[in-house]
XYZ file of C-alpha atoms in Angstrom:
348
model
C -11.686 -23.112 7.827
C -8.429 -21.735 6.384
C -6.787 -18.382 6.085
C -6.702 -17.490 2.411
C -5.383 -14.863 0.012
C -7.692 -12.322 -1.623
C -7.074 -14.118 -4.938
C -9.157 -17.097 -3.805
C -12.374 -15.027 -3.698
C -12.485 -14.591 -7.465
C -12.439 -18.334 -8.136
C -15.715 -19.690 -9.483
C -16.118 -22.416 -6.866
C -15.159 -20.279 -3.844
C -18.752 -19.826 -2.636
C -20.103 -23.248 -3.534
C -20.857 -23.506 0.178
C -21.506 -20.270 2.055
C -19.591 -19.703 5.296
C -21.012 -18.014 8.354
C -18.368 -15.290 8.535
C -15.737 -13.598 6.344
C -13.031 -11.420 7.873
C -11.240 -9.074 5.412
C -8.037 -7.359 6.492
C -4.650 -6.297 5.121
C -2.575 -3.319 4.071
C -4.321 -2.666 0.740
C -7.640 -0.911 1.381
C -8.525 -0.979 -2.307
C -8.315 -4.797 -2.290
C -10.446 -5.016 0.869
C -13.164 -2.918 -0.774
C -12.919 -4.941 -3.981
C -13.222 -8.252 -2.098
C -16.199 -6.919 -0.160
C -18.011 -6.081 -3.421
C -17.205 -9.505 -4.898
C -18.534 -11.247 -1.785
C -21.731 -9.194 -1.707
C -22.309 -9.817 -5.400
C -21.830 -13.574 -5.021
C -23.882 -13.831 -1.835
C -26.796 -11.526 -2.679
C -26.627 -11.120 -6.454
C -28.352 -7.935 -7.596
C -30.301 -7.486 -4.339
C -27.661 -5.517 -2.434
C -29.965 -2.694 -1.381
C -32.767 -4.793 0.037
C -33.677 -5.589 3.613
C -31.472 -8.664 3.629
C -28.316 -6.512 3.713
C -27.553 -4.698 6.956
C -24.576 -2.323 7.237
C -23.141 -1.595 10.691
C -20.351 0.665 11.958
C -17.886 -1.416 13.982
C -16.684 1.603 15.940
C -20.129 2.140 17.429
C -21.386 -1.421 17.230
C -24.629 -2.225 19.057
C -24.141 -5.900 19.894
C -27.790 -6.413 20.853
C -28.899 -5.019 17.477
C -26.371 -7.263 15.751
C -27.704 -10.344 17.569
C -31.319 -9.468 16.820
C -30.611 -8.783 13.120
C -28.553 -11.942 12.752
C -31.336 -14.109 14.179
C -34.061 -12.664 11.926
C -34.896 -14.741 8.861
C -34.169 -13.189 5.447
C -37.106 -11.496 3.740
C -36.481 -11.537 -0.006
C -34.064 -14.433 -0.419
C -32.384 -17.353 1.295
C -29.613 -15.392 2.982
C -29.234 -12.384 5.262
C -25.904 -10.568 5.003
C -24.506 -8.293 7.741
C -21.622 -5.999 6.765
C -19.545 -4.576 9.635
C -16.814 -1.999 9.023
C -13.833 -1.813 11.392
C -14.283 -3.706 14.615
C -11.605 -3.081 17.246
C -11.760 -5.916 19.753
C -8.830 -4.385 21.642
C -10.979 -1.575 23.069
C -13.952 -3.758 24.066
C -14.523 -4.460 27.749
C -14.608 -8.089 28.883
C -18.426 -8.255 28.840
C -18.792 -6.906 25.295
C -15.918 -9.050 24.036
C -17.529 -12.163 25.502
C -20.816 -11.207 23.832
C -19.105 -10.601 20.467
C -17.257 -13.929 20.650
C -20.554 -15.691 21.379
C -22.121 -14.012 18.324
C -19.275 -15.260 16.114
C -19.720 -18.791 17.454
C -23.482 -18.822 16.854
C -24.156 -17.293 13.430
C -27.300 -19.086 12.111
C -27.206 -20.918 8.773
C -29.385 -18.290 7.067
C -27.013 -15.411 7.992
C -23.509 -14.397 6.962
C -21.309 -11.716 8.547
C -18.664 -9.822 6.547
C -16.161 -7.824 8.606
C -14.013 -5.278 6.704
C -10.970 -3.826 8.438
C -10.098 -0.854 6.234
C -8.196 1.060 8.885
C -8.392 -0.716 12.240
C -5.145 -2.575 12.956
C -5.256 -6.336 13.497
C -2.392 -7.603 15.646
C -2.987 -11.126 16.889
C 0.695 -11.655 17.775
C 0.601 -8.964 20.455
C -3.069 -9.121 21.446
C -4.725 -12.101 23.144
C -8.130 -10.553 22.365
C -7.469 -10.555 18.630
C -5.937 -14.034 18.772
C -9.029 -15.502 20.467
C -11.454 -13.596 18.194
C -9.729 -14.710 14.987
C -9.473 -18.319 16.156
C -13.261 -18.328 16.658
C -13.782 -16.913 13.157
C -11.696 -19.740 11.677
C -14.033 -22.328 13.224
C -16.892 -21.313 10.924
C -15.494 -18.857 8.399
C -12.596 -17.442 6.439
C -9.887 -14.923 7.280
C -8.909 -13.245 4.012
C -5.579 -11.449 3.680
C -6.054 -8.501 1.292
C -2.386 -7.599 0.934
C -0.321 -7.403 -2.240
C 3.284 -8.104 -1.276
C 5.150 -8.376 -4.569
C 5.782 -5.557 -7.031
C 4.849 -7.786 -9.981
C 1.444 -8.415 -8.388
C 0.898 -4.670 -8.101
C 1.843 -4.190 -11.752
C -0.593 -6.958 -12.738
C -3.296 -5.264 -10.670
C -2.690 -1.959 -12.478
C -3.007 -3.779 -15.815
C -6.249 -5.369 -14.573
C -7.729 -2.060 -13.348
C -6.914 -0.445 -16.709
C -8.570 -3.397 -18.451
C -11.731 -2.883 -16.386
C -11.739 0.673 -17.761
C -11.418 -0.684 -21.342
C -7.782 0.342 -21.753
C -4.558 -1.582 -22.322
C -1.371 -0.790 -20.451
C 1.981 -2.550 -20.815
C 3.925 -3.829 -17.813
C 6.670 -1.212 -18.289
C 4.130 1.622 -18.108
C 2.349 -0.070 -15.202
C 5.718 -0.011 -13.417
C 6.038 3.728 -14.206
C 2.626 4.420 -12.630
C 3.656 2.368 -9.598
C 6.830 4.423 -9.226
C 4.918 7.685 -9.528
C 2.026 6.790 -7.204
C 3.589 4.364 -4.761
C 1.599 1.290 -3.701
C -1.633 3.188 -2.889
C -4.165 1.441 -5.143
C -6.897 3.990 -4.375
C -4.605 6.722 -5.733
C -3.575 4.528 -8.673
C -7.214 3.864 -9.589
C -7.977 7.589 -9.421
C -4.988 8.409 -11.647
C -6.039 5.676 -14.097
C -9.500 7.284 -14.294
C -7.820 10.511 -15.407
C -5.509 8.676 -17.797
C -8.334 6.725 -19.445
C -10.315 9.920 -19.999
C -7.266 11.655 -21.480
C -5.813 8.831 -23.594
C -7.386 8.761 -27.070
C -5.652 5.506 -28.063
C -6.604 2.033 -26.904
C -3.268 1.639 -25.118
C -2.094 4.044 -22.432
C 1.279 5.469 -23.477
C 4.267 6.746 -21.508
C 3.770 10.344 -22.727
C 0.234 10.376 -21.324
C 1.463 9.038 -17.980
C 4.162 11.731 -17.773
C 1.626 14.466 -18.578
C -1.287 13.317 -16.411
C -0.116 11.288 -13.418
C 0.931 13.346 -10.410
C 4.078 11.817 -8.939
C 4.228 11.293 -5.188
C 6.973 12.828 -3.057
C 9.201 9.753 -3.139
C 9.068 9.524 -6.935
C 9.950 13.225 -7.347
C 12.914 12.831 -5.001
C 14.086 9.749 -6.900
C 14.084 11.990 -9.973
C 16.144 14.621 -8.130
C 18.695 11.977 -7.121
C 18.854 10.704 -10.689
C 19.679 14.233 -11.906
C 22.221 14.773 -9.104
C 24.030 11.565 -9.999
C 24.107 12.468 -13.690
C 25.514 15.902 -12.804
C 22.429 17.706 -14.189
C 22.144 20.530 -11.663
C 19.496 22.506 -13.600
C 17.067 19.563 -13.772
C 17.718 18.709 -10.107
C 16.917 22.240 -8.969
C 13.828 22.420 -11.173
C 12.467 19.320 -9.432
C 13.476 20.680 -6.045
C 11.729 23.985 -6.781
C 8.542 22.101 -7.602
C 8.615 20.351 -4.223
C 9.025 23.620 -2.359
C 6.191 25.182 -4.361
C 3.981 22.332 -3.146
C 5.158 23.111 0.409
C 6.721 19.704 1.031
C 8.524 19.453 4.389
C 12.300 20.047 3.977
C 13.161 17.444 6.636
C 11.139 14.838 4.716
C 12.824 15.762 1.427
C 16.246 15.402 3.031
C 15.231 12.121 4.660
C 14.175 10.523 1.360
C 17.309 11.770 -0.457
C 19.367 10.195 2.351
C 17.374 6.966 2.081
C 18.147 6.808 -1.658
C 21.896 7.056 -0.964
C 21.613 4.385 1.743
C 19.921 2.115 -0.833
C 22.857 2.668 -3.200
C 25.374 1.951 -0.421
C 23.612 -1.308 0.444
C 23.497 -2.336 -3.220
C 27.187 -1.604 -3.822
C 28.360 -3.424 -0.686
C 26.143 -6.443 -1.380
C 27.391 -6.656 -4.969
C 30.984 -6.597 -3.699
C 30.152 -9.652 -1.568
C 28.431 -11.446 -4.455
C 24.908 -11.093 -3.058
C 22.201 -11.172 -5.744
C 19.400 -8.598 -6.188
C 16.805 -11.117 -4.973
C 18.837 -11.778 -1.819
C 19.196 -8.027 -1.163
C 15.389 -7.751 -1.180
C 15.147 -10.316 1.605
C 18.045 -9.042 3.702
C 16.815 -5.425 3.865
C 13.041 -6.016 3.609
C 12.453 -4.490 0.177
C 9.489 -6.811 -0.443
C 6.921 -4.819 -2.428
C 9.550 -2.088 -2.950
C 11.849 -3.853 -5.394
C 11.909 -0.686 -7.502
C 14.251 0.778 -4.869
C 16.817 -1.911 -5.668
C 16.482 -1.253 -9.404
C 16.864 2.490 -8.814
C 19.906 1.873 -6.608
C 21.439 -0.319 -9.309
C 20.856 2.330 -11.988
C 21.965 5.320 -9.892
C 25.033 3.723 -8.330
C 26.576 2.957 -11.723
C 27.821 6.557 -11.885
C 29.327 6.835 -8.420
C 31.992 4.967 -6.445
C 31.394 3.394 -3.049
C 33.746 5.910 -1.413
C 31.794 8.827 -2.873
C 28.511 7.297 -1.720
C 30.009 7.290 1.785
C 31.079 10.942 1.371
C 27.582 11.803 0.112
C 25.936 10.176 3.137
C 28.290 12.201 5.354
C 27.173 15.417 3.580
C 23.529 14.469 4.135
C 24.097 13.607 7.820
C 25.694 17.021 8.393
C 22.781 18.701 6.585
C 20.342 16.778 8.788
C 22.182 17.898 11.919
C 22.184 21.540 10.735
C 18.463 21.393 10.002
C 17.715 20.078 13.500
C 20.142 22.202 15.549
C 20.490 25.584 13.803
C 18.258 28.446 12.694
C 19.505 28.365 9.095
C 16.675 28.302 6.525
C 16.067 24.581 5.732
C 15.750 25.447 2.028
C 19.290 26.864 2.071
C 20.604 23.747 3.849
C 19.114 21.472 1.186
C 20.333 23.686 -1.687
C 23.879 23.646 -0.313
C 23.776 19.872 0.245
C 22.602 19.297 -3.337
C 25.421 21.512 -4.701
C 27.967 19.481 -2.717
C 26.502 16.192 -3.959
C 26.603 17.339 -7.597
C 30.178 18.653 -7.226
C 31.209 15.282 -5.795
C 29.845 13.523 -8.892
C 31.331 16.029 -11.355
C 34.787 15.989 -9.773
C 35.276 12.354 -8.901
C 32.374 10.185 -10.108
């Protein structure tokens, strides 16, 4: 059977014929959990707490118990479902791995196994164990990739989650939430819960997002860079003060500021060579992080390529000072920010 995207699960005819095994993996844990619930609902209906659903911990998996449970006929329906969270075939000895592979090859027609990899890494390119295990799954089941790769897909997912909570949100405001929270859908869902409770209107507005949603570190640093590049020192230092109050690591703050300037440098150079925004995304692996290109485009409009180079030099020297001297890291960052603002104000 094929490898499929998580989107296929929601289709009406997906479970017209039940497979013996479903393997859920990918970088978006929220999607893995959502797909698991959809599968359980379609396979067992409302009877998800009965004796025909067995939940097992893959980290401490008893393979004999799994075999025995799998071979027992269902009690209250036509199907027995076994849910296993986080199997790591890489750490299994040869005997246990052979036993697990045999289980996968011999799932009876009245049983279905769902494996959810919410944190255990799956690397079939580097691991022969994973490659063999997944190839056996494909003989009688589905491997489902629960990853959202494009920014537009993430925005659509935010709109969908808001809709499930009986609220409307426009794509522009969905993009703002994405910028503030990053691509962590668990965090986004939690922030949307707060937003939906706060927002009195049917549609979630920008003002509510600014008041309620807690921006992640990267978003706050993007804001600092925006203020630096507009020459607004007071706003930049207010944002910086907030980060230090929350005890963010100075080296991480400096690293993300530097990364923002590198993004601008890449954008400027690529534009000089006639490379489009879409091509930049592919060249520098910005897939799923296209907002960085948009931010680089916006921020670099106020600064020349030569001054971006000078700014990166200032940041490199600050990084070296932070790693090799006993100067207070807060002072090093403050001084670097002053130099960056002066560069913008003097030369643009």
